[in-house]
Short mmCIF file of C-alpha atoms and ligand atoms in Angstrom, two decimals:
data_model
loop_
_atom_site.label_atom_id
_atom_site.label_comp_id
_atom_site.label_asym_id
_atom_site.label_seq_id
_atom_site.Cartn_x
_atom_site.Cartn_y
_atom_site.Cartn_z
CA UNK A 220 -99.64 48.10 -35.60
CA UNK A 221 -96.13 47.53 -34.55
CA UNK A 222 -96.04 45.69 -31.08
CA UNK A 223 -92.80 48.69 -29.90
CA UNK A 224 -91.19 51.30 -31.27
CA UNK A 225 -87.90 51.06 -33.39
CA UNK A 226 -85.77 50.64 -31.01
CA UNK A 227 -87.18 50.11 -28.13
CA UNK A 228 -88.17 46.68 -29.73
CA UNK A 229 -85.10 45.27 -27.98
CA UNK A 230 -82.69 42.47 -28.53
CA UNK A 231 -83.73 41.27 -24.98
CA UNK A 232 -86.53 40.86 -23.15
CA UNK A 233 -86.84 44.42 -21.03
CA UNK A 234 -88.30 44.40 -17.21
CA UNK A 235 -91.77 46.01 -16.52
CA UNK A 236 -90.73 49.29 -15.40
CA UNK A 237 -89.22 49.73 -18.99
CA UNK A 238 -91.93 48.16 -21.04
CA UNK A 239 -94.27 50.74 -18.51
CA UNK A 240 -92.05 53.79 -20.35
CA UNK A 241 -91.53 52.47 -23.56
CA UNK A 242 -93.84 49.32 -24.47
CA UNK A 243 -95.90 50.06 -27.79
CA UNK A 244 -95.14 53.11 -28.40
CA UNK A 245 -95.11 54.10 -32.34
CA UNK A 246 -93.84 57.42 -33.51
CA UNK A 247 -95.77 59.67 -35.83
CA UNK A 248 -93.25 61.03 -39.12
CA UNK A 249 -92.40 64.39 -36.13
CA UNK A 250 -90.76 61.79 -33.98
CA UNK A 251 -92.61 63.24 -30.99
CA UNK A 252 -90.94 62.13 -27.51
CA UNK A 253 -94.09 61.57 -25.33
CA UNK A 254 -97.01 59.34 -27.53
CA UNK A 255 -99.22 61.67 -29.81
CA UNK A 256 -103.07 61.74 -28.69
CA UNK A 257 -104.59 60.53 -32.83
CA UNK A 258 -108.66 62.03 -31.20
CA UNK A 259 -109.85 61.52 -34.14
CA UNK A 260 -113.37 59.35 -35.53
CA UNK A 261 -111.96 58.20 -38.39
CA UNK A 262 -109.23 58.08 -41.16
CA UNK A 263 -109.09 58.96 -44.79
CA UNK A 264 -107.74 56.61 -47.52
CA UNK A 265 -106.01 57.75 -50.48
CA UNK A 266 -107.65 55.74 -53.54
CA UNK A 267 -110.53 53.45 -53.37
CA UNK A 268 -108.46 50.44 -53.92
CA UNK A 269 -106.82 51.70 -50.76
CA UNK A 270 -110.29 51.87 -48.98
CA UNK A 271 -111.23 48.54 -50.27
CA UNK A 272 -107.86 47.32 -49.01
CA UNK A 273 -108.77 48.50 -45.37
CA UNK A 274 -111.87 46.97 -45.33
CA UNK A 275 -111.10 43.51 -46.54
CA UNK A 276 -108.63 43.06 -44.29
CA UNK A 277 -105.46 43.04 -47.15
CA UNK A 278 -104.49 46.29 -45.34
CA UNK A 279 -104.25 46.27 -41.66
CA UNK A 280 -104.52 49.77 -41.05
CA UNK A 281 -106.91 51.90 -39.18
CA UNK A 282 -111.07 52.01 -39.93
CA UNK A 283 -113.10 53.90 -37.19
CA UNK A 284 -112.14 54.44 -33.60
CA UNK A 285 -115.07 52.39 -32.79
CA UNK A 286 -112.74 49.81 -33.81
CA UNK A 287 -108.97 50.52 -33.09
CA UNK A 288 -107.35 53.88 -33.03
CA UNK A 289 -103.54 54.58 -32.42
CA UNK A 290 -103.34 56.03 -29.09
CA UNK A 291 -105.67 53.04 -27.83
CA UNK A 292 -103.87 50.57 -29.56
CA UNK A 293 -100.29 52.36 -27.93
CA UNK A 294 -102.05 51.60 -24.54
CA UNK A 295 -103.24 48.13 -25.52
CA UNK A 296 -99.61 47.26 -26.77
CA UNK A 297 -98.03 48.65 -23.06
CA UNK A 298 -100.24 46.96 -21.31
CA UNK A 299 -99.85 43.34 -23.74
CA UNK A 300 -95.82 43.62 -22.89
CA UNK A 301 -96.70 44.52 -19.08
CA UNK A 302 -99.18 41.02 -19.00
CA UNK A 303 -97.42 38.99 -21.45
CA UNK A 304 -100.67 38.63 -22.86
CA UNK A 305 -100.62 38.18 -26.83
CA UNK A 306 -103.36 41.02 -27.89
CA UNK A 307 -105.74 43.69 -25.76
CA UNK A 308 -108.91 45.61 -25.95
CA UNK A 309 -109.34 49.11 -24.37
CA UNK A 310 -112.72 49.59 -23.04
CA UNK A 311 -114.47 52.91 -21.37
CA UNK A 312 -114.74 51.79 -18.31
CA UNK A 313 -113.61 48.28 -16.08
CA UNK A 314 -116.93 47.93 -16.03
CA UNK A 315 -117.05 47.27 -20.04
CA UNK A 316 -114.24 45.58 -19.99
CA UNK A 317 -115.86 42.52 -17.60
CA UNK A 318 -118.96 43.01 -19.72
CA UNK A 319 -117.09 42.36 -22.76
CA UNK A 320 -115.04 39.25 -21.80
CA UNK A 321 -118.11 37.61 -20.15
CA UNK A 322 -120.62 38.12 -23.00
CA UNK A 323 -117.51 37.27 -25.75
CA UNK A 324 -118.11 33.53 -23.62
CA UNK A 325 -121.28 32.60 -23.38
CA UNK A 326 -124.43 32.18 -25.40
CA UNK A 327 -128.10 31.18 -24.14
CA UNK A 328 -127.84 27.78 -22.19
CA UNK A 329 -124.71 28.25 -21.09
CA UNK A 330 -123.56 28.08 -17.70
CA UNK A 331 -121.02 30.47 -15.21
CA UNK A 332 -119.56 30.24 -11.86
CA UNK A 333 -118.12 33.19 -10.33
CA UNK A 334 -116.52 33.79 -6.42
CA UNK A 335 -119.41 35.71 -4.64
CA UNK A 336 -117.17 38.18 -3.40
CA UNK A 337 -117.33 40.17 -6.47
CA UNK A 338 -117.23 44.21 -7.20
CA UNK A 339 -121.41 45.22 -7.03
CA UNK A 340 -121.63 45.78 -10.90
CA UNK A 341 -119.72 42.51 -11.50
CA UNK A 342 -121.91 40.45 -9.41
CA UNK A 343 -124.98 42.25 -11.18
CA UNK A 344 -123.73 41.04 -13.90
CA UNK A 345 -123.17 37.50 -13.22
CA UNK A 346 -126.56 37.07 -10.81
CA UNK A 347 -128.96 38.83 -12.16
CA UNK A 348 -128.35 39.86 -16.39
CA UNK A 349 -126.91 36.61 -17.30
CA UNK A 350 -130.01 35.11 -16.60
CA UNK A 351 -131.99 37.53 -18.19
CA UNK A 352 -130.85 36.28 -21.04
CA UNK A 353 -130.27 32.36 -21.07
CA UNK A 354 -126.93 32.49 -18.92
CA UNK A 355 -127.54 30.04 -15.73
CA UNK A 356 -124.93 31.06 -12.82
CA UNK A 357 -123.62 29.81 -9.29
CA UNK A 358 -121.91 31.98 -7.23
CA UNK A 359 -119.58 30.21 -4.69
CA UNK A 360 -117.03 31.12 -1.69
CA UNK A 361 -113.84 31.79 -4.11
CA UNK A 362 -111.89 30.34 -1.39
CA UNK A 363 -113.14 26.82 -0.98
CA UNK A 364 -112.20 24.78 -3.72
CA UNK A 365 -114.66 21.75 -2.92
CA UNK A 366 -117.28 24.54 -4.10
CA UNK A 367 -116.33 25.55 -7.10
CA UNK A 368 -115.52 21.56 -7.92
CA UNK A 369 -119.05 20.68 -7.01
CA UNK A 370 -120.66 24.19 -9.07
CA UNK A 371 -118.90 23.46 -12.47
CA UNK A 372 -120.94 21.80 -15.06
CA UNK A 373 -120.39 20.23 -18.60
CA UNK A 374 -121.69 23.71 -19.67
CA UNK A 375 -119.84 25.90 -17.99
CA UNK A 376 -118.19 28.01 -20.36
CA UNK A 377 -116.64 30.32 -18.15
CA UNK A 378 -115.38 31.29 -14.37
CA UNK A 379 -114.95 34.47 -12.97
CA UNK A 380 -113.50 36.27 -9.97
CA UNK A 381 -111.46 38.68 -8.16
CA UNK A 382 -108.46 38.17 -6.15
CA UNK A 383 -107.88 40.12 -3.59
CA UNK A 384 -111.32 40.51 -3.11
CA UNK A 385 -113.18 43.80 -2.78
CA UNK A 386 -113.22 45.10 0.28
CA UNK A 387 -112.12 41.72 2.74
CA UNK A 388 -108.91 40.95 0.71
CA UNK A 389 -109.22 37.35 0.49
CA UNK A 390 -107.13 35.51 -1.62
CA UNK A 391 -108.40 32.77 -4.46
CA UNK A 392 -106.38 30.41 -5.89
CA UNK A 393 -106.43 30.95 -9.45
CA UNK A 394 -103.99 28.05 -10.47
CA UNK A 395 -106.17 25.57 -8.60
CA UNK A 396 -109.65 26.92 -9.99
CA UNK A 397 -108.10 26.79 -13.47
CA UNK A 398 -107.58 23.47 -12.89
CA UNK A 399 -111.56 23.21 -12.29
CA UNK A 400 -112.23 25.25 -15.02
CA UNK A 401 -110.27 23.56 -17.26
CA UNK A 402 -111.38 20.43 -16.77
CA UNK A 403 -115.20 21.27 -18.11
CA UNK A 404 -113.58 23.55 -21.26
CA UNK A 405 -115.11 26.71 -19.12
CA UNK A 406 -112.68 30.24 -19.81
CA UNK A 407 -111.22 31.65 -16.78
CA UNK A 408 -111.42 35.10 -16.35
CA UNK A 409 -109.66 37.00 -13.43
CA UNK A 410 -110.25 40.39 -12.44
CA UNK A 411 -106.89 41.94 -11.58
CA UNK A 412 -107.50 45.15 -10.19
CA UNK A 413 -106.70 44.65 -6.59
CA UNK A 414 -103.09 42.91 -7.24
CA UNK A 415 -102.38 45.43 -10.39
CA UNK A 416 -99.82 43.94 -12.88
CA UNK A 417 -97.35 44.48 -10.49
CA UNK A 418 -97.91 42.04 -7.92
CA UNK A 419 -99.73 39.19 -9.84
CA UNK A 420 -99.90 37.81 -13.35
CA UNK A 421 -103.01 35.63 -13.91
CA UNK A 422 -102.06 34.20 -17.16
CA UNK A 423 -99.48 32.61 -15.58
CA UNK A 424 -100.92 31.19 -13.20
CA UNK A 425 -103.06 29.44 -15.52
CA UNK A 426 -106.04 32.25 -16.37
CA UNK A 427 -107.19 32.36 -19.81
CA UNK A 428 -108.43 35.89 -19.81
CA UNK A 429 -107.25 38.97 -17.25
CA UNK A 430 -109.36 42.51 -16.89
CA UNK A 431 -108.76 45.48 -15.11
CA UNK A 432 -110.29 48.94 -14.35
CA UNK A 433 -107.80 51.18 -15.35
CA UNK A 434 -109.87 53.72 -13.59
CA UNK A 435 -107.94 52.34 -10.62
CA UNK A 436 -104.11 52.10 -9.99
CA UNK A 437 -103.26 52.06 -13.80
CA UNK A 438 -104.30 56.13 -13.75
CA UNK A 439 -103.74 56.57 -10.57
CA UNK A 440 -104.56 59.92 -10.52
CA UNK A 441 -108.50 60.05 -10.18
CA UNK A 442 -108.75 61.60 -13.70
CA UNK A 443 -110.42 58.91 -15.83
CA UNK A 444 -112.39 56.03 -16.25
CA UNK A 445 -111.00 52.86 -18.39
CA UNK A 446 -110.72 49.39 -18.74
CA UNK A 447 -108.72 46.47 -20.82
CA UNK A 448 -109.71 42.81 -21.43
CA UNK A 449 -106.27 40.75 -22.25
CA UNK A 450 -105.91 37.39 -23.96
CA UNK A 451 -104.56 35.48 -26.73
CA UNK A 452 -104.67 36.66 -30.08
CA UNK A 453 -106.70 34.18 -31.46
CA UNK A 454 -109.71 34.86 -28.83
CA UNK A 455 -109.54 38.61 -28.94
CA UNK A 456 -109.57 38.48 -32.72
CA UNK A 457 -112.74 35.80 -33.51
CA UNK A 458 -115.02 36.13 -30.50
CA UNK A 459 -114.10 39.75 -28.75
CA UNK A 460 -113.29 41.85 -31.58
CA UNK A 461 -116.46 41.46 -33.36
CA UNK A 462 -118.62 42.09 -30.44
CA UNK A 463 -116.65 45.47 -29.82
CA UNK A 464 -117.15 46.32 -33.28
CA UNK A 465 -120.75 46.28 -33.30
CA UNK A 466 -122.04 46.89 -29.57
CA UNK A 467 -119.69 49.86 -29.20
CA UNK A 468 -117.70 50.14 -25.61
CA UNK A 469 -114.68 52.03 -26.94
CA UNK A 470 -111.80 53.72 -24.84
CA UNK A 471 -111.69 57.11 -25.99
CA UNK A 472 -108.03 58.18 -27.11
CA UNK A 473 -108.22 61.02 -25.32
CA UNK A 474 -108.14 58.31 -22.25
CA UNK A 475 -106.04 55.88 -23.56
CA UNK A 476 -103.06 58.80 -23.35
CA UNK A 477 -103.89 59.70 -20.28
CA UNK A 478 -103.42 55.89 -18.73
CA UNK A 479 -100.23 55.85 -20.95
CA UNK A 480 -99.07 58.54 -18.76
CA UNK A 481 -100.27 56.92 -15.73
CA UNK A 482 -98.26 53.45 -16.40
CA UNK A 483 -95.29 55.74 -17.30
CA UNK A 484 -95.24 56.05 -13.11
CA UNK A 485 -97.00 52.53 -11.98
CA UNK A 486 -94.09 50.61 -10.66
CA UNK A 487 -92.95 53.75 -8.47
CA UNK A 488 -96.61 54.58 -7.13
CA UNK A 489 -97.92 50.65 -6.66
CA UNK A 490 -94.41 50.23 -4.82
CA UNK A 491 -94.21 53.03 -2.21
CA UNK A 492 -98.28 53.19 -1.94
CA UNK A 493 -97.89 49.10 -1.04
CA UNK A 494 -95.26 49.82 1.26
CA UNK A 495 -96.80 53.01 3.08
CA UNK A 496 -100.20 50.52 3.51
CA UNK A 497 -97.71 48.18 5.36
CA UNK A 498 -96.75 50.56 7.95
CA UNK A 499 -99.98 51.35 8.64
CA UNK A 500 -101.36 47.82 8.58
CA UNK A 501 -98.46 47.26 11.13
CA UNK A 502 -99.45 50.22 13.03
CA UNK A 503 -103.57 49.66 13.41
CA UNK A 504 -103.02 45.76 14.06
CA UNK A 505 -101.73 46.71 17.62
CA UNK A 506 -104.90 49.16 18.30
CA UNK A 507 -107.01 48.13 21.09
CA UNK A 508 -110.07 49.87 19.07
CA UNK A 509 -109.37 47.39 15.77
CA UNK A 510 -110.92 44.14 16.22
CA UNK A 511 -109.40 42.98 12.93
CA UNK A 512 -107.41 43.85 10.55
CA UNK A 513 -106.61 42.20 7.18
CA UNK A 514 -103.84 43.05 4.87
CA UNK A 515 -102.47 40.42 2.39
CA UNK A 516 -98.58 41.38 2.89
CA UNK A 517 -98.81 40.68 6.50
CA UNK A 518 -97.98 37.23 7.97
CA UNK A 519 -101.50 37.23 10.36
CA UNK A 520 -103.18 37.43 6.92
CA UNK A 521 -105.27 33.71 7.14
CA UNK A 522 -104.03 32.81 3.66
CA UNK A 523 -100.34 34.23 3.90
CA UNK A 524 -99.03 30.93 2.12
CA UNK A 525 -101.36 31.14 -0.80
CA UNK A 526 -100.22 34.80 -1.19
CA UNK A 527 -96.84 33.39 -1.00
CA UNK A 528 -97.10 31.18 -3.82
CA UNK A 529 -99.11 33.61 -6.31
CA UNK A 530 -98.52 37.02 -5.85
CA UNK A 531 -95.41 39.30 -5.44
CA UNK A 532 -95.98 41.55 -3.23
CA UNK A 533 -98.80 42.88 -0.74
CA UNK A 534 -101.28 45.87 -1.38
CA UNK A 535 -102.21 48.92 -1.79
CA UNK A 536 -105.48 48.30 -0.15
CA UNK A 537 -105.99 47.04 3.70
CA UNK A 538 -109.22 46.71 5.58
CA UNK A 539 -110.13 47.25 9.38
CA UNK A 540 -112.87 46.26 11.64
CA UNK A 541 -113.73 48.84 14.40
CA UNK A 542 -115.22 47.24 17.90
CA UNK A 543 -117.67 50.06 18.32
CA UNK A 544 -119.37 49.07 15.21
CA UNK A 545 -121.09 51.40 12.68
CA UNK A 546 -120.68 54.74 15.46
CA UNK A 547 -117.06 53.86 15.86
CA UNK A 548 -116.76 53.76 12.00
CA UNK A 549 -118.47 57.23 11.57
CA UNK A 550 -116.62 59.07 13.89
CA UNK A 551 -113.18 57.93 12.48
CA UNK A 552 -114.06 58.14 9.18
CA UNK A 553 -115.39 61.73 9.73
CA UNK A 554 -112.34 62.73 12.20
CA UNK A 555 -110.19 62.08 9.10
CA UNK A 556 -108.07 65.36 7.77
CA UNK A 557 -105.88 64.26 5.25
CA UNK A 558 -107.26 60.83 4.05
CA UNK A 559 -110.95 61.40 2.14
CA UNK A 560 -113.85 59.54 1.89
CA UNK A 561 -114.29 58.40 -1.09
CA UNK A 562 -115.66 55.05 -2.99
CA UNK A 563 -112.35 55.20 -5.26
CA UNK A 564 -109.19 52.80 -5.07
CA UNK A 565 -105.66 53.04 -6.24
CA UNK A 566 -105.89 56.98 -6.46
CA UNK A 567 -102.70 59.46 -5.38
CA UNK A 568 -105.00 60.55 -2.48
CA UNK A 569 -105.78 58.14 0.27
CA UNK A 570 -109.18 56.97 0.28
CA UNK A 571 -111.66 55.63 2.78
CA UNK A 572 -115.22 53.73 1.96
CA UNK A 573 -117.54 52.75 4.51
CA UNK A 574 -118.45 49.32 2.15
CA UNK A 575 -121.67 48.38 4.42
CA UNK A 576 -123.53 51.79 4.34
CA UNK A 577 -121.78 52.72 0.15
CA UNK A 578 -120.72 49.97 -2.27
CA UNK A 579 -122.06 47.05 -0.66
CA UNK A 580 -125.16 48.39 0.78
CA UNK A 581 -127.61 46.92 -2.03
CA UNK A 582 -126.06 43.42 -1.17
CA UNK A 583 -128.41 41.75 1.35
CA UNK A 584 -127.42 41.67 4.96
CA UNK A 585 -127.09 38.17 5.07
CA UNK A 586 -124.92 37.84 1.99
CA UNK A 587 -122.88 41.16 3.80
CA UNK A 588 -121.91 38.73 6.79
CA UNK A 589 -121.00 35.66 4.76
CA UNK A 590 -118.58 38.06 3.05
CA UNK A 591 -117.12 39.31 6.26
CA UNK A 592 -118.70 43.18 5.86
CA UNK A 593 -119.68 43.98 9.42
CA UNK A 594 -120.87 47.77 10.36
CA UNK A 595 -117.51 47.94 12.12
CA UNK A 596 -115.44 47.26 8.26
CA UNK A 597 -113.70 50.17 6.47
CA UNK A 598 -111.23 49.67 3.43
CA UNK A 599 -108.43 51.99 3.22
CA UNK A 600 -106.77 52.79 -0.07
CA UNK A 601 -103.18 54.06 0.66
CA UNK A 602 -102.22 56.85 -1.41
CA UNK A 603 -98.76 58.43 -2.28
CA UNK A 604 -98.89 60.86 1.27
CA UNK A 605 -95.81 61.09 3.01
CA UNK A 606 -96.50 57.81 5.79
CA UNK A 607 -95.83 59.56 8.52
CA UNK A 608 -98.75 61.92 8.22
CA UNK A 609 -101.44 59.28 7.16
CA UNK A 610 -100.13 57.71 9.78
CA UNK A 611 -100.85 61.05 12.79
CA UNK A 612 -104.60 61.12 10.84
CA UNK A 613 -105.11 57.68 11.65
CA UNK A 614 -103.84 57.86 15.31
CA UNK A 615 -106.22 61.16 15.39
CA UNK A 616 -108.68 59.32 13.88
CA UNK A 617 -108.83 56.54 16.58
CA UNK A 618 -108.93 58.69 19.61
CA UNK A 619 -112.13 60.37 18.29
CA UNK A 620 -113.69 56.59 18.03
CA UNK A 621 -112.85 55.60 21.36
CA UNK A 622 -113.64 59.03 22.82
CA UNK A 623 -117.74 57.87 21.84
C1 LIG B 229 -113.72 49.60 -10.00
C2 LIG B 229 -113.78 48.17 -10.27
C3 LIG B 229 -114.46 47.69 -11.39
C4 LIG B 229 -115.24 48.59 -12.33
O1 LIG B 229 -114.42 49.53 -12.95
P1 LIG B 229 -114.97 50.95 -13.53
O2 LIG B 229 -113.78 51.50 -14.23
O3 LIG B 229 -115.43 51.74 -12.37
O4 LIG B 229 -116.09 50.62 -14.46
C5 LIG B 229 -114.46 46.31 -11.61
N1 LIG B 229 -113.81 45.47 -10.78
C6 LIG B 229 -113.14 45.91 -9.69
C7 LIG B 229 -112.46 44.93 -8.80
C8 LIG B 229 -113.10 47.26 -9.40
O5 LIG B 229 -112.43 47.70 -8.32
#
């Protein structure tokens, strides 16, 4: 399929809030303005020359949605032009989509390394069904780079990690771990989700594969689940394509228009949600009931340099440490009105998550404290409110954890 439309396949290269409206989007022969939802299984072929044509690869047209369908392939062209990645996959979930690019790298006897502050499923993933089935794996602090220099191996075929982390907000230095990487032949893959496309671009930093949840800011909207897996063409083509073809992880079109819709609005939600997170960052750090509080556009933020150097802008997401521990956390979370607790991120609603008692609560305790989640920790998604009210909630919320 075409990479644009007509003309919105411009003389010039066009700035992400364009290719967000425009990017990959093909016209059916009614010239419909907004992109056409093709839910459909399958397509029909003319002739049997044509079918033969489609399946030996002489005609590059559509098979089975299992496949490629057109309103997944619209989304995967978007969100190419938004990366500057050279092909995409749409998956069901984010959770396929890590699947997919960590299976399309490895075989049995093979060897990963992944930052141990990972999302729960990914580190499932990388610590306990790798080995399962051959896959040998270290899991290191993403920030140190002594560790991951001393964890890779002539086998390791491929890295992962997240960056900001999930729900502490460190930082990892992807240019300097691709360097690692790299150096053994391993594939670095970066999990985006926490920067979004806005604020960081992995693949130029040196990543050879990026993933998101599109669940997340890319909706935006809490309505569905989704994932892509972004590299070069060559990659996608000989080692993902085939496994998508016959294990079956498909984004449903029905989706994929949905989180066309949602990147229609991403630059104008990532930017004011970012912004609204910094006033209340600014506005918690001088709490006497907040014993810490991280947030990566702040200059207290221990790796404000790095962030600096790699990314473009701050969060959506910040995380705070009450003093009166788990209570204190309970009664603010529950004194909460307009900000809801949920385990969701990125969504038009403000969220809150309580990571020690929900999301991280099947990681041991000890592994909990290396990663910084206390009893005291919540992680606060910043949602498209009007500040100024999450802000009264929060001030409301405070006075019922210091009234304990
Ligand atoms: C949510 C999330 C995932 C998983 O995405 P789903 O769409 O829920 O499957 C993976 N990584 C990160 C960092 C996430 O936040």
């Amino acid at each position: 399929m075409a990479a644009s439309d007509d003309k919105t396949t411009s003389r010039r290269p066009l700035r992400p809030a364009t290719e967000l409206v425009h990017g990959g989007t093909v016209r059916s022969q009614y010239g419909e303005t907004s992109e056409a939802i093709f839910l459909t299984q399958g397509f029909v072929y003319q002739t049997a020359e044509a079918a033969e044509a489609r399946f030996n690869g002489e005609d590059p047209g559509f098979v089975y949605s299992r496949y490629a369908n057109p309103t997944v392939a619209m989304f995967e062209n978007r969100m190419c032009a938004l990366e500057g990645a050279e092909a995409a996959i749409g998956t069901a979930s984010g959770m396929a989509a890590v699947n997919l690019a960590i299976m399309a790298s490895v075989k049995a006897g093979d060897h990963v390394v992944a930052a141990k502050a990972l999302f729960g499923s990914c580190r499932y993933i990388v610590e306990t069904l790798l080995p399962r089935f051959g896959v040998d794996s270290t899991l290191v602090d993403g920030t140190d780079l002594e560790q991951w220099r001393t964890a890779v191996r002539p086998n390791t075929r491929a890295v992962f990690l997240e960056s900001p982390t999930n729900p502490t907000l460190e930082v990892i230095d992807i240019a300097a771990v691709a360097e690692i990487a790299h150096a053994v032949g391993a594939r670095v893959i970066v999990d985006n989700v926490f920067a979004t496309p806005m604020f960081q671009s992995p693949l130029t930093l040196g990543a050879d594969v990026v993933v998101y949840s599109a669940t997340k800011h890319i909706d935006g909207q809490g309505r569905c689940l989704g994932g892509v897996v972004l590299s070069t063409r060559e990659w996608i083509d000989d080692q993902v394509m085939p496994f998508v073809k016959h294990t079956g992880p498909a984004m449903s079109p029905f989706n994929a228009w949905v989180l066309l819709k949602g990147l229609e609005t991403l630059t104008i939600r990532v930017e004011r949600q970012s912004s609204s997170a910094a006033r209340l960052a600014d506005f918690l750090a001088g709490q006497p009931e907040i014993s810490r509080l991280i947030y990566p556009g702040r200059p207290d933020h221990p790796q404000a340099a790095l962030i600096a150097r790699q990314m473009r802008g701050g969060s959506t997401m910040l995380a705070f440490e009450l003093k009166g521990g788990k209570p204190a956390a309970f009664a603010f979370t529950n004194a909460l009105e307009i900000i809801k607790l949920s385990n969701n991120l990125g969504d038009a609603k403000s969220l809150i998550t309580h990571p020690a008692t929900t999301t991280h609560r099947s990681v041991e305790e000890t592994a909990r404290a290396e990663l910084g989640i206390t009893d005291g920790l919540l992680r606060l998604s910043v949602g498209l409110e009007d500040p100024e009210d999450l802000l009264e909630d929060l001030a409301g919320a405070l006075s019922a954890a210091a009234a304990l």
